[in-house]
Amino acid sequence: MRADFWRKKRFVKLRGLVRRPLIFFILSLFLLFPSFFLYAQEDNQPCYGDAIIVGSIGEPITLVPILAADSASQDIVGLVFNGLLKYDKDINLVGDLAEDWEVSEDGLVITFYLRKGVKWQDGVPFTAEDVLFTYKKLVDPHTKTPYSGDFERIKKFEVIDDYTIKITYKQPFSPALASWTMPIMPSHLLKNEEDFKHFARHPVGTGPYRFIKWETGSKIVLEAYDEYFQGRPYIDRYIYYIIPDQSTLFLELKNRNLDYISLTPLQYQRQTNTEFFKKNFRKYRYLSFGYTYIGWNLNNPKFKDKRVRQAINYAIDKEEIIKGVLLGLGRVCTGPFVPNSWAYNPAVKPAEYNPEKARQLLALAGWKKKDKEGILLKGNERFEFTLLTNQGNVSRRKCAEIIQQKLREIGIKMHIKIVEWGCLLDLIERREFEAVLLGWGLSRDPDCYDIFHSSKTGPREFNFVSYKNKEVDRLLEEGRRVFSQSKRKEIYQKVHKLIYEDQPYTFLYVPDALPIIDARFRGIEPTINGIGYNFIKWWVPKDKQRFKR
Amino acid sequence: MLSYFLKRLFSLVPLLLGITFISFLIIHLAPGKPSYLKEMNPRISAEAQERLIRLYQLDKPILVQYIHWLKRVIKLDFGNSFADGRKVIVRIRERLPITLLINALSLFFILLFAFPVGIISSLKPNGVFDKCTTLFVFIGFSLPSFYLALLLMLLFGIKLGCLPISGIVSFNHSQLSSGERILDIAKHLILPVSVATFGGLAGFSRYVRANMIEVLKQDYIRTAYAQGIGRGRIVCKFALKNALLPLITILGLSVPGLLGGSVILESVFAIPGMGRLLYEATLSRDYPLIMGGVVIGAVLTLLGNLIADLCYAWADPRIRYQ
């Protein structure tokens, strides 16, 4: 941007020289120079200052990175801490606290070369000691962390020197790299703190923002960290307001008390197209990293038959669901990977809406006759089942209603049961369900071993539909062994195709993320990785800044 | 009187134990698991989940868990919240003042309006005033509070722009002088307190009205009229005093209500109060925090009852406890 500016100025100068007398030119240059300079600065040259006020429905539970499981906690943790690695705008892993890393030939040893000169927000230098400490805490049986799994695979953790770590795994495990996006905690502050109680509400990290205060139930305030190793963020303060009601959140935005919230599809399509919103806000829309699906209990004799699942896939019109539930703001899902993931297989085309084909497939599976009500029969058994989903999610409820009607058209009677989240998980854990309507939020790494591998069907494990396919098993294992992204891409694209073919889930849709941000913020560049990746580069022109220090 | 009071006070102990035991049982037997275990996240391995269950001591029999809990509570230690590991008492304490303030204010305004409305309506039951106020208070009673709240927010917050929409303090609260701070909080409280008051008017005004009608039919009121005593004096002195007696019980019962917040109002107005705290605790199965709320609620209900009974005896000479 700086280079552009100089080129522009030289051009002006040359033109003036040709057309105007020299004195006039010099005078005008003097007159124009400051205004040109200011103009250019306003438009292209990022400047410091101002605050961003983010509205959130949820409140963080804890700011200890290795304990933070909810998205609100991670919002804040992500600004205060850094991992060894991070995802860039194209969802490639790049160094964060690690400058570089090496994976041994056999994939067993990962060596991280840490960045030098990084300082914790209290001034103490960051070293390998901190990484070792974080690792030890993660695998300490007394730590209440949900994330120990990936780190239990480590055989040996060696600190070579202050800035080099050598980690040996029991087996090659390529998602290990992604696991090192785990934020690193300061050893010097936590060594003697038994249970993070103080730290949970007064975190100190290496990240772009320093924690200032947390007023329980209402807001969290962060401030730019001047010595951030990737350069101080432009926006001085980050204020996180907790407003647990979607309508109130929207009213506060409308009153311009908030700068950044996530819209619902209804708000995006119907309530934010006024002149007021166009003038004061910018809406963004990109595919999210998650999908909504129906999971079939494959131990249930009805759904054991692949043809039945395929028939249901043909009978459900996903486009209609997207139109009705998301008001068009989403895309049909074709498998366990979303379009923005590198593992996505574009060759897998979604099955068309074709009730006739559905009926044929059901007939092949033995569901031929119908009773008085028009419900399919196999022997004496009626095709009737209950779809479970969780309370409090309007889109899922609507979605279930559309599906209910579509299935009724081909002679399947579906009941809908909406239960509270905790109860739903209990029913799933006990496998007391026929079908569930749920969503997965995905990590950037495509490894979905825990969801689809046949060894993960035990209690508390996540292949709760009990999906078993030897070929998929083999591929998922290989995907974990291989480090090369191009090879993994091949593997996961195969997985994508096989799983869509098998239909252990009926994949429904990938919703769009719909953030809205005050128009004064510059530097926001949506990519397949959303908008948050370059937050520290967002800025506000001086004359538009609302909050002075 | 004192011995009666002490007897009642001691009888509260087994009652309280019973309440906590049954609540503890129900809460633990309800499906669902605490905090992290409720996340549907494939990164949380089965081993990690089991470890958390062990660390929360949820693998022990319920009776053992209850006794552990009881032992701590006797020392007035409610334990640590599962969600963030902070002390239950601290988490409750930081939510209490605002809830208490809003509830006390709305109770005050409810009484302020309910009394005149109830008394005047009772003078001419089914008269014009009675019918109008009945309609009005029942509109308040039946309007969903979140709907009314949103309408008021839209009107005063956005259209007129004279009142803040949500929260309890403004963005720049910390930079204000102490006088301005009080004004700032007061402004934030207008909408939530109004909505709570409007919703609660019906109950009290109808109680006052019903009691007054009952009392005004009594023989001694007729006698008073026969003696030629003025109407104003009869209503305010003879009738009202007696009509107030049953209200003591109702007021006694609203003591625990002072500390419990409304989840809906607190969510809509983004007020960090008790209602939201305990609601979220329930959803995340934060057992120690839920039990903390249960104990406080139980103690206040029992004490409220006791105090109401004592006040009753004090106010009504016909009642004497031995």
PDB file of N, CA, C and O in Angstrom, chain A residues 53 61 67 138 140-141 143-146 148 197 201 216-217 239 244-245 248 251-252 255 420-423 425-426 429 440 460 462 464 547, chain B residues 31-33 36 38 40-42 44 48-51 53 55 83-86 94 153-154 157-158 165-166 171 267-268 272 276 283 285:
ATOM      1  N   ILE A  53     -16.129  -3.346  19.584  1.00  0.00           N
ATOM      2  CA  ILE A  53     -17.032  -3.901  20.587  1.00  0.00           C
ATOM      3  C   ILE A  53     -17.761  -5.082  19.966  1.00  0.00           C
ATOM      4  O   ILE A  53     -18.521  -4.926  19.017  1.00  0.00           O
ATOM      5  N   ILE A  61     -16.193 -19.471  29.883  1.00  0.00           N
ATOM      6  CA  ILE A  61     -16.246 -20.176  31.159  1.00  0.00           C
ATOM      7  C   ILE A  61     -14.911 -20.026  31.873  1.00  0.00           C
ATOM      8  O   ILE A  61     -14.857 -19.735  33.062  1.00  0.00           O
ATOM      9  N   LEU A  67      -8.124 -25.615  29.256  1.00  0.00           N
ATOM     10  CA  LEU A  67      -9.412 -26.015  29.823  1.00  0.00           C
ATOM     11  C   LEU A  67     -10.574 -25.492  28.993  1.00  0.00           C
ATOM     12  O   LEU A  67     -11.682 -25.979  29.091  1.00  0.00           O
ATOM     13  N   LEU A 138      -1.070 -30.736  30.247  1.00  0.00           N
ATOM     14  CA  LEU A 138      -2.084 -31.396  29.414  1.00  0.00           C
ATOM     15  C   LEU A 138      -2.209 -32.882  29.752  1.00  0.00           C
ATOM     16  O   LEU A 138      -3.299 -33.442  29.703  1.00  0.00           O
ATOM     17  N   ASP A 140      -1.132 -34.258  32.669  1.00  0.00           N
ATOM     18  CA  ASP A 140      -1.211 -34.478  34.109  1.00  0.00           C
ATOM     19  C   ASP A 140      -2.613 -35.001  34.464  1.00  0.00           C
ATOM     20  O   ASP A 140      -3.607 -34.349  34.165  1.00  0.00           O
ATOM     21  N   PRO A 141      -2.690 -36.172  35.095  1.00  0.00           N
ATOM     22  CA  PRO A 141      -4.018 -36.730  35.376  1.00  0.00           C
ATOM     23  C   PRO A 141      -4.853 -35.881  36.319  1.00  0.00           C
ATOM     24  O   PRO A 141      -6.045 -36.101  36.458  1.00  0.00           O
ATOM     25  N   THR A 143      -5.218 -32.604  35.894  1.00  0.00           N
ATOM     26  CA  THR A 143      -5.718 -31.434  35.181  1.00  0.00           C
ATOM     27  C   THR A 143      -7.069 -31.767  34.573  1.00  0.00           C
ATOM     28  O   THR A 143      -7.220 -32.796  33.927  1.00  0.00           O
ATOM     29  N   LYS A 144      -8.023 -30.871  34.774  1.00  0.00           N
ATOM     30  CA  LYS A 144      -9.361 -31.133  34.241  1.00  0.00           C
ATOM     31  C   LYS A 144      -9.434 -30.670  32.788  1.00  0.00           C
ATOM     32  O   LYS A 144     -10.271 -29.854  32.425  1.00  0.00           O
ATOM     33  N   THR A 145      -8.538 -31.164  31.962  1.00  0.00           N
ATOM     34  CA  THR A 145      -8.559 -30.742  30.561  1.00  0.00           C
ATOM     35  C   THR A 145      -9.263 -31.785  29.712  1.00  0.00           C
ATOM     36  O   THR A 145      -9.094 -32.977  29.922  1.00  0.00           O
ATOM     37  N   PRO A 146     -10.051 -31.329  28.749  1.00  0.00           N
ATOM     38  CA  PRO A 146     -10.671 -32.301  27.846  1.00  0.00           C
ATOM     39  C   PRO A 146      -9.735 -32.664  26.692  1.00  0.00           C
ATOM     40  O   PRO A 146     -10.073 -33.518  25.876  1.00  0.00           O
ATOM     41  N   SER A 148      -6.540 -33.910  26.543  1.00  0.00           N
ATOM     42  CA  SER A 148      -5.341 -34.710  26.761  1.00  0.00           C
ATOM     43  C   SER A 148      -5.093 -35.697  25.611  1.00  0.00           C
ATOM     44  O   SER A 148      -3.944 -36.035  25.327  1.00  0.00           O
ATOM     45  N   LYS A 197      -6.698 -21.119  39.352  1.00  0.00           N
ATOM     46  CA  LYS A 197      -7.891 -20.381  39.759  1.00  0.00           C
ATOM     47  C   LYS A 197      -7.746 -18.890  39.463  1.00  0.00           C
ATOM     48  O   LYS A 197      -8.645 -18.252  38.959  1.00  0.00           O
ATOM     49  N   ARG A 201      -9.005 -16.166  35.350  1.00  0.00           N
ATOM     50  CA  ARG A 201      -9.654 -14.874  35.173  1.00  0.00           C
ATOM     51  C   ARG A 201      -8.649 -13.728  35.030  1.00  0.00           C
ATOM     52  O   ARG A 201      -9.040 -12.571  34.943  1.00  0.00           O
ATOM     53  N   THR A 216     -18.035 -10.111  35.359  1.00  0.00           N
ATOM     54  CA  THR A 216     -18.804 -11.332  35.165  1.00  0.00           C
ATOM     55  C   THR A 216     -20.208 -11.045  34.648  1.00  0.00           C
ATOM     56  O   THR A 216     -20.900 -10.185  35.162  1.00  0.00           O
ATOM     57  N   GLY A 217     -20.575 -11.772  33.616  1.00  0.00           N
ATOM     58  CA  GLY A 217     -21.930 -11.658  33.096  1.00  0.00           C
ATOM     59  C   GLY A 217     -22.135 -10.459  32.204  1.00  0.00           C
ATOM     60  O   GLY A 217     -23.175 -10.339  31.572  1.00  0.00           O
ATOM     61  N   ILE A 239     -13.402  -5.162  23.151  1.00  0.00           N
ATOM     62  CA  ILE A 239     -14.369  -5.273  24.244  1.00  0.00           C
ATOM     63  C   ILE A 239     -15.426  -6.300  23.865  1.00  0.00           C
ATOM     64  O   ILE A 239     -16.028  -6.215  22.798  1.00  0.00           O
ATOM     65  N   PRO A 244     -27.083 -12.269  26.311  1.00  0.00           N
ATOM     66  CA  PRO A 244     -27.525 -13.646  26.036  1.00  0.00           C
ATOM     67  C   PRO A 244     -28.756 -13.752  25.163  1.00  0.00           C
ATOM     68  O   PRO A 244     -29.237 -14.856  24.960  1.00  0.00           O
ATOM     69  N   ASP A 245     -29.256 -12.666  24.637  1.00  0.00           N
ATOM     70  CA  ASP A 245     -30.477 -12.750  23.847  1.00  0.00           C
ATOM     71  C   ASP A 245     -30.227 -12.212  22.445  1.00  0.00           C
ATOM     72  O   ASP A 245     -29.743 -11.100  22.271  1.00  0.00           O
ATOM     73  N   THR A 248     -31.912  -8.805  21.605  1.00  0.00           N
ATOM     74  CA  THR A 248     -31.264  -7.675  22.275  1.00  0.00           C
ATOM     75  C   THR A 248     -29.939  -7.358  21.592  1.00  0.00           C
ATOM     76  O   THR A 248     -29.599  -6.190  21.378  1.00  0.00           O
ATOM     77  N   LEU A 251     -30.735  -5.356  18.623  1.00  0.00           N
ATOM     78  CA  LEU A 251     -31.144  -3.982  18.945  1.00  0.00           C
ATOM     79  C   LEU A 251     -29.937  -3.134  19.336  1.00  0.00           C
ATOM     80  O   LEU A 251     -29.834  -1.969  18.948  1.00  0.00           O
ATOM     81  N   GLU A 252     -29.012  -3.727  20.096  1.00  0.00           N
ATOM     82  CA  GLU A 252     -27.811  -2.988  20.489  1.00  0.00           C
ATOM     83  C   GLU A 252     -26.956  -2.662  19.267  1.00  0.00           C
ATOM     84  O   GLU A 252     -26.340  -1.603  19.193  1.00  0.00           O
ATOM     85  N   ASN A 255     -28.531   0.180  17.529  1.00  0.00           N
ATOM     86  CA  ASN A 255     -28.274   1.417  18.253  1.00  0.00           C
ATOM     87  C   ASN A 255     -26.809   1.829  18.155  1.00  0.00           C
ATOM     88  O   ASN A 255     -26.381   2.775  18.786  1.00  0.00           O
ATOM     89  N   GLU A 420     -33.703 -31.623  25.834  1.00  0.00           N
ATOM     90  CA  GLU A 420     -32.649 -30.728  26.317  1.00  0.00           C
ATOM     91  C   GLU A 420     -31.288 -31.355  25.977  1.00  0.00           C
ATOM     92  O   GLU A 420     -31.122 -32.574  25.950  1.00  0.00           O
ATOM     93  N   TRP A 421     -30.308 -30.506  25.732  1.00  0.00           N
ATOM     94  CA  TRP A 421     -28.989 -30.939  25.234  1.00  0.00           C
ATOM     95  C   TRP A 421     -28.353 -32.046  26.073  1.00  0.00           C
ATOM     96  O   TRP A 421     -27.930 -33.080  25.548  1.00  0.00           O
ATOM     97  N   GLY A 422     -28.301 -31.834  27.387  1.00  0.00           N
ATOM     98  CA  GLY A 422     -27.677 -32.828  28.268  1.00  0.00           C
ATOM     99  C   GLY A 422     -28.364 -34.181  28.168  1.00  0.00           C
ATOM    100  O   GLY A 422     -27.713 -35.231  28.123  1.00  0.00           O
ATOM    101  N   CYS A 423     -29.696 -34.156  28.112  1.00  0.00           N
ATOM    102  CA  CYS A 423     -30.456 -35.409  28.004  1.00  0.00           C
ATOM    103  C   CYS A 423     -30.182 -36.074  26.661  1.00  0.00           C
ATOM    104  O   CYS A 423     -30.043 -37.290  26.571  1.00  0.00           O
ATOM    105  N   LEU A 425     -27.503 -35.926  24.842  1.00  0.00           N
ATOM    106  CA  LEU A 425     -26.197 -36.580  24.845  1.00  0.00           C
ATOM    107  C   LEU A 425     -26.238 -37.879  25.641  1.00  0.00           C
ATOM    108  O   LEU A 425     -25.589 -38.861  25.288  1.00  0.00           O
ATOM    109  N   ASP A 426     -27.032 -37.883  26.702  1.00  0.00           N
ATOM    110  CA  ASP A 426     -27.182 -39.113  27.478  1.00  0.00           C
ATOM    111  C   ASP A 426     -27.815 -40.215  26.641  1.00  0.00           C
ATOM    112  O   ASP A 426     -27.374 -41.361  26.673  1.00  0.00           O
ATOM    113  N   GLU A 429     -25.290 -41.429  24.227  1.00  0.00           N
ATOM    114  CA  GLU A 429     -24.264 -42.240  24.878  1.00  0.00           C
ATOM    115  C   GLU A 429     -24.780 -43.648  25.163  1.00  0.00           C
ATOM    116  O   GLU A 429     -24.055 -44.628  25.029  1.00  0.00           O
ATOM    117  N   TRP A 440     -21.965 -30.946  13.280  1.00  0.00           N
ATOM    118  CA  TRP A 440     -20.560 -30.987  13.713  1.00  0.00           C
ATOM    119  C   TRP A 440     -19.913 -29.656  13.367  1.00  0.00           C
ATOM    120  O   TRP A 440     -20.079 -29.162  12.254  1.00  0.00           O
ATOM    121  N   ARG A 460     -19.165 -43.146  25.187  1.00  0.00           N
ATOM    122  CA  ARG A 460     -18.441 -41.873  25.248  1.00  0.00           C
ATOM    123  C   ARG A 460     -17.580 -41.625  24.014  1.00  0.00           C
ATOM    124  O   ARG A 460     -16.792 -40.706  23.991  1.00  0.00           O
ATOM    125  N   PHE A 462     -17.217 -41.144  19.674  1.00  0.00           N
ATOM    126  CA  PHE A 462     -18.027 -40.287  18.818  1.00  0.00           C
ATOM    127  C   PHE A 462     -18.570 -40.945  17.559  1.00  0.00           C
ATOM    128  O   PHE A 462     -19.324 -40.328  16.826  1.00  0.00           O
ATOM    129  N   PHE A 464     -21.007 -42.690  17.239  1.00  0.00           N
ATOM    130  CA  PHE A 464     -22.168 -43.210  17.958  1.00  0.00           C
ATOM    131  C   PHE A 464     -23.196 -43.850  17.040  1.00  0.00           C
ATOM    132  O   PHE A 464     -24.100 -44.515  17.496  1.00  0.00           O
ATOM    133  N   PHE A 547     -13.623   5.750  19.639  1.00  0.00           N
ATOM    134  CA  PHE A 547     -13.186   5.730  21.027  1.00  0.00           C
ATOM    135  C   PHE A 547     -11.766   6.235  21.124  1.00  0.00           C
ATOM    136  O   PHE A 547     -10.851   5.643  20.572  1.00  0.00           O
TER     137      PHE A 547
ATOM    138  N   PRO B  31     -30.842 -36.872  33.725  1.00  0.00           N
ATOM    139  CA  PRO B  31     -29.867 -37.196  32.681  1.00  0.00           C
ATOM    140  C   PRO B  31     -28.961 -36.009  32.383  1.00  0.00           C
ATOM    141  O   PRO B  31     -29.291 -34.873  32.710  1.00  0.00           O
ATOM    142  N   GLY B  32     -27.816 -36.296  31.781  1.00  0.00           N
ATOM    143  CA  GLY B  32     -26.884 -35.226  31.425  1.00  0.00           C
ATOM    144  C   GLY B  32     -25.697 -35.240  32.353  1.00  0.00           C
ATOM    145  O   GLY B  32     -25.729 -35.839  33.412  1.00  0.00           O
ATOM    146  N   LYS B  33     -24.623 -34.581  31.905  1.00  0.00           N
ATOM    147  CA  LYS B  33     -23.402 -34.565  32.692  1.00  0.00           C
ATOM    148  C   LYS B  33     -22.835 -33.165  32.773  1.00  0.00           C
ATOM    149  O   LYS B  33     -23.152 -32.317  31.966  1.00  0.00           O
ATOM    150  N   TYR B  36     -17.749 -29.860  30.682  1.00  0.00           N
ATOM    151  CA  TYR B  36     -17.088 -30.308  29.448  1.00  0.00           C
ATOM    152  C   TYR B  36     -17.746 -31.533  28.860  1.00  0.00           C
ATOM    153  O   TYR B  36     -17.740 -31.757  27.676  1.00  0.00           O
ATOM    154  N   LYS B  38     -20.519 -32.190  28.457  1.00  0.00           N
ATOM    155  CA  LYS B  38     -21.677 -31.944  27.613  1.00  0.00           C
ATOM    156  C   LYS B  38     -21.278 -31.423  26.239  1.00  0.00           C
ATOM    157  O   LYS B  38     -22.095 -31.241  25.373  1.00  0.00           O
ATOM    158  N   MET B  40     -19.969 -31.703  22.581  1.00  0.00           N
ATOM    159  CA  MET B  40     -19.909 -32.766  21.587  1.00  0.00           C
ATOM    160  C   MET B  40     -18.693 -32.439  20.744  1.00  0.00           C
ATOM    161  O   MET B  40     -18.788 -31.740  19.756  1.00  0.00           O
ATOM    162  N   ASN B  41     -17.533 -32.885  21.198  1.00  0.00           N
ATOM    163  CA  ASN B  41     -16.307 -32.489  20.537  1.00  0.00           C
ATOM    164  C   ASN B  41     -15.398 -33.702  20.419  1.00  0.00           C
ATOM    165  O   ASN B  41     -14.934 -34.236  21.414  1.00  0.00           O
ATOM    166  N   PRO B  42     -15.151 -34.149  19.171  1.00  0.00           N
ATOM    167  CA  PRO B  42     -14.365 -35.365  18.988  1.00  0.00           C
ATOM    168  C   PRO B  42     -12.950 -35.252  19.550  1.00  0.00           C
ATOM    169  O   PRO B  42     -12.289 -36.265  19.740  1.00  0.00           O
ATOM    170  N   ILE B  44     -12.309 -34.444  22.452  1.00  0.00           N
ATOM    171  CA  ILE B  44     -12.372 -34.858  23.850  1.00  0.00           C
ATOM    172  C   ILE B  44     -12.478 -36.377  23.870  1.00  0.00           C
ATOM    173  O   ILE B  44     -13.534 -36.950  23.652  1.00  0.00           O
ATOM    174  N   ALA B  48     -10.228 -39.004  28.361  1.00  0.00           N
ATOM    175  CA  ALA B  48     -10.271 -37.690  29.002  1.00  0.00           C
ATOM    176  C   ALA B  48     -11.603 -37.502  29.719  1.00  0.00           C
ATOM    177  O   ALA B  48     -11.657 -36.940  30.810  1.00  0.00           O
ATOM    178  N   GLN B  49     -12.672 -37.987  29.107  1.00  0.00           N
ATOM    179  CA  GLN B  49     -13.984 -37.860  29.753  1.00  0.00           C
ATOM    180  C   GLN B  49     -14.022 -38.640  31.054  1.00  0.00           C
ATOM    181  O   GLN B  49     -14.535 -38.167  32.070  1.00  0.00           O
ATOM    182  N   GLU B  50     -13.455 -39.858  31.014  1.00  0.00           N
ATOM    183  CA  GLU B  50     -13.458 -40.658  32.237  1.00  0.00           C
ATOM    184  C   GLU B  50     -12.631 -39.992  33.331  1.00  0.00           C
ATOM    185  O   GLU B  50     -12.985 -40.013  34.498  1.00  0.00           O
ATOM    186  N   ARG B  51     -11.527 -39.394  32.898  1.00  0.00           N
ATOM    187  CA  ARG B  51     -10.676 -38.714  33.861  1.00  0.00           C
ATOM    188  C   ARG B  51     -11.443 -37.581  34.542  1.00  0.00           C
ATOM    189  O   ARG B  51     -11.368 -37.399  35.749  1.00  0.00           O
ATOM    190  N   ILE B  53     -14.651 -37.358  34.928  1.00  0.00           N
ATOM    191  CA  ILE B  53     -15.661 -37.924  35.830  1.00  0.00           C
ATOM    192  C   ILE B  53     -15.020 -38.295  37.160  1.00  0.00           C
ATOM    193  O   ILE B  53     -15.578 -38.037  38.229  1.00  0.00           O
ATOM    194  N   LEU B  55     -12.232 -36.938  38.402  1.00  0.00           N
ATOM    195  CA  LEU B  55     -11.808 -35.725  39.103  1.00  0.00           C
ATOM    196  C   LEU B  55     -12.995 -35.013  39.752  1.00  0.00           C
ATOM    197  O   LEU B  55     -12.860 -34.390  40.785  1.00  0.00           O
ATOM    198  N   ALA B  83     -17.818 -25.607  36.485  1.00  0.00           N
ATOM    199  CA  ALA B  83     -17.549 -24.928  35.227  1.00  0.00           C
ATOM    200  C   ALA B  83     -16.201 -24.233  35.237  1.00  0.00           C
ATOM    201  O   ALA B  83     -15.370 -24.459  34.362  1.00  0.00           O
ATOM    202  N   ASP B  84     -15.936 -23.379  36.220  1.00  0.00           N
ATOM    203  CA  ASP B  84     -14.691 -22.616  36.173  1.00  0.00           C
ATOM    204  C   ASP B  84     -13.843 -22.798  37.421  1.00  0.00           C
ATOM    205  O   ASP B  84     -12.824 -22.121  37.579  1.00  0.00           O
ATOM    206  N   GLY B  85     -14.242 -23.699  38.317  1.00  0.00           N
ATOM    207  CA  GLY B  85     -13.418 -24.008  39.472  1.00  0.00           C
ATOM    208  C   GLY B  85     -13.431 -22.948  40.558  1.00  0.00           C
ATOM    209  O   GLY B  85     -12.737 -23.078  41.557  1.00  0.00           O
ATOM    210  N   ARG B  86     -14.212 -21.872  40.359  1.00  0.00           N
ATOM    211  CA  ARG B  86     -14.241 -20.859  41.409  1.00  0.00           C
ATOM    212  C   ARG B  86     -15.229 -21.267  42.492  1.00  0.00           C
ATOM    213  O   ARG B  86     -16.114 -22.087  42.268  1.00  0.00           O
ATOM    214  N   GLU B  94     -21.272 -12.483  43.537  1.00  0.00           N
ATOM    215  CA  GLU B  94     -21.116 -11.414  42.540  1.00  0.00           C
ATOM    216  C   GLU B  94     -22.414 -11.162  41.765  1.00  0.00           C
ATOM    217  O   GLU B  94     -22.565 -10.120  41.154  1.00  0.00           O
ATOM    218  N   MET B 153     -37.850  -1.694  24.617  1.00  0.00           N
ATOM    219  CA  MET B 153     -36.480  -1.404  24.194  1.00  0.00           C
ATOM    220  C   MET B 153     -36.489  -0.700  22.845  1.00  0.00           C
ATOM    221  O   MET B 153     -35.744   0.240  22.592  1.00  0.00           O
ATOM    222  N   LEU B 154     -37.369  -1.197  21.969  1.00  0.00           N
ATOM    223  CA  LEU B 154     -37.469  -0.619  20.632  1.00  0.00           C
ATOM    224  C   LEU B 154     -37.938   0.828  20.724  1.00  0.00           C
ATOM    225  O   LEU B 154     -37.399   1.721  20.083  1.00  0.00           O
ATOM    226  N   GLY B 157     -35.362   2.756  23.561  1.00  0.00           N
ATOM    227  CA  GLY B 157     -33.941   2.646  23.247  1.00  0.00           C
ATOM    228  C   GLY B 157     -33.627   3.124  21.842  1.00  0.00           C
ATOM    229  O   GLY B 157     -32.635   3.817  21.624  1.00  0.00           O
ATOM    230  N   ILE B 158     -34.462   2.759  20.876  1.00  0.00           N
ATOM    231  CA  ILE B 158     -34.104   3.061  19.492  1.00  0.00           C
ATOM    232  C   ILE B 158     -34.912   4.221  18.918  1.00  0.00           C
ATOM    233  O   ILE B 158     -34.353   5.200  18.451  1.00  0.00           O
ATOM    234  N   ILE B 165     -30.532   0.225  26.214  1.00  0.00           N
ATOM    235  CA  ILE B 165     -31.266  -0.988  25.868  1.00  0.00           C
ATOM    236  C   ILE B 165     -30.988  -2.116  26.841  1.00  0.00           C
ATOM    237  O   ILE B 165     -31.897  -2.778  27.312  1.00  0.00           O
ATOM    238  N   SER B 166     -29.720  -2.346  27.117  1.00  0.00           N
ATOM    239  CA  SER B 166     -29.415  -3.517  27.937  1.00  0.00           C
ATOM    240  C   SER B 166     -28.228  -3.257  28.851  1.00  0.00           C
ATOM    241  O   SER B 166     -27.586  -2.217  28.764  1.00  0.00           O
ATOM    242  N   PHE B 171     -21.120   2.123  28.686  1.00  0.00           N
ATOM    243  CA  PHE B 171     -19.785   1.834  28.210  1.00  0.00           C
ATOM    244  C   PHE B 171     -18.726   2.634  28.979  1.00  0.00           C
ATOM    245  O   PHE B 171     -17.685   2.131  29.349  1.00  0.00           O
ATOM    246  N   SER B 267     -31.974 -12.329  30.663  1.00  0.00           N
ATOM    247  CA  SER B 267     -31.365 -12.591  29.359  1.00  0.00           C
ATOM    248  C   SER B 267     -31.663 -11.460  28.399  1.00  0.00           C
ATOM    249  O   SER B 267     -30.780 -10.964  27.712  1.00  0.00           O
ATOM    250  N   VAL B 268     -32.929 -11.051  28.342  1.00  0.00           N
ATOM    251  CA  VAL B 268     -33.297 -10.013  27.383  1.00  0.00           C
ATOM    252  C   VAL B 268     -32.559  -8.715  27.691  1.00  0.00           C
ATOM    253  O   VAL B 268     -32.068  -8.047  26.793  1.00  0.00           O
ATOM    254  N   PRO B 272     -26.510  -9.442  34.544  1.00  0.00           N
ATOM    255  CA  PRO B 272     -25.848 -10.617  35.128  1.00  0.00           C
ATOM    256  C   PRO B 272     -26.415 -10.949  36.500  1.00  0.00           C
ATOM    257  O   PRO B 272     -25.807 -10.636  37.513  1.00  0.00           O
ATOM    258  N   ARG B 276     -30.008 -16.055  35.619  1.00  0.00           N
ATOM    259  CA  ARG B 276     -29.157 -16.563  34.543  1.00  0.00           C
ATOM    260  C   ARG B 276     -28.108 -17.510  35.086  1.00  0.00           C
ATOM    261  O   ARG B 276     -27.819 -18.545  34.506  1.00  0.00           O
ATOM    262  N   LEU B 283     -28.253 -25.996  33.083  1.00  0.00           N
ATOM    263  CA  LEU B 283     -28.004 -26.514  31.742  1.00  0.00           C
ATOM    264  C   LEU B 283     -26.658 -27.208  31.666  1.00  0.00           C
ATOM    265  O   LEU B 283     -26.504 -28.188  30.954  1.00  0.00           O
ATOM    266  N   ARG B 285     -25.197 -28.642  34.161  1.00  0.00           N
ATOM    267  CA  ARG B 285     -25.129 -29.636  35.246  1.00  0.00           C
ATOM    268  C   ARG B 285     -23.981 -29.327  36.198  1.00  0.00           C
ATOM    269  O   ARG B 285     -23.192 -30.187  36.547  1.00  0.00           O
TER     270      ARG B 285
END
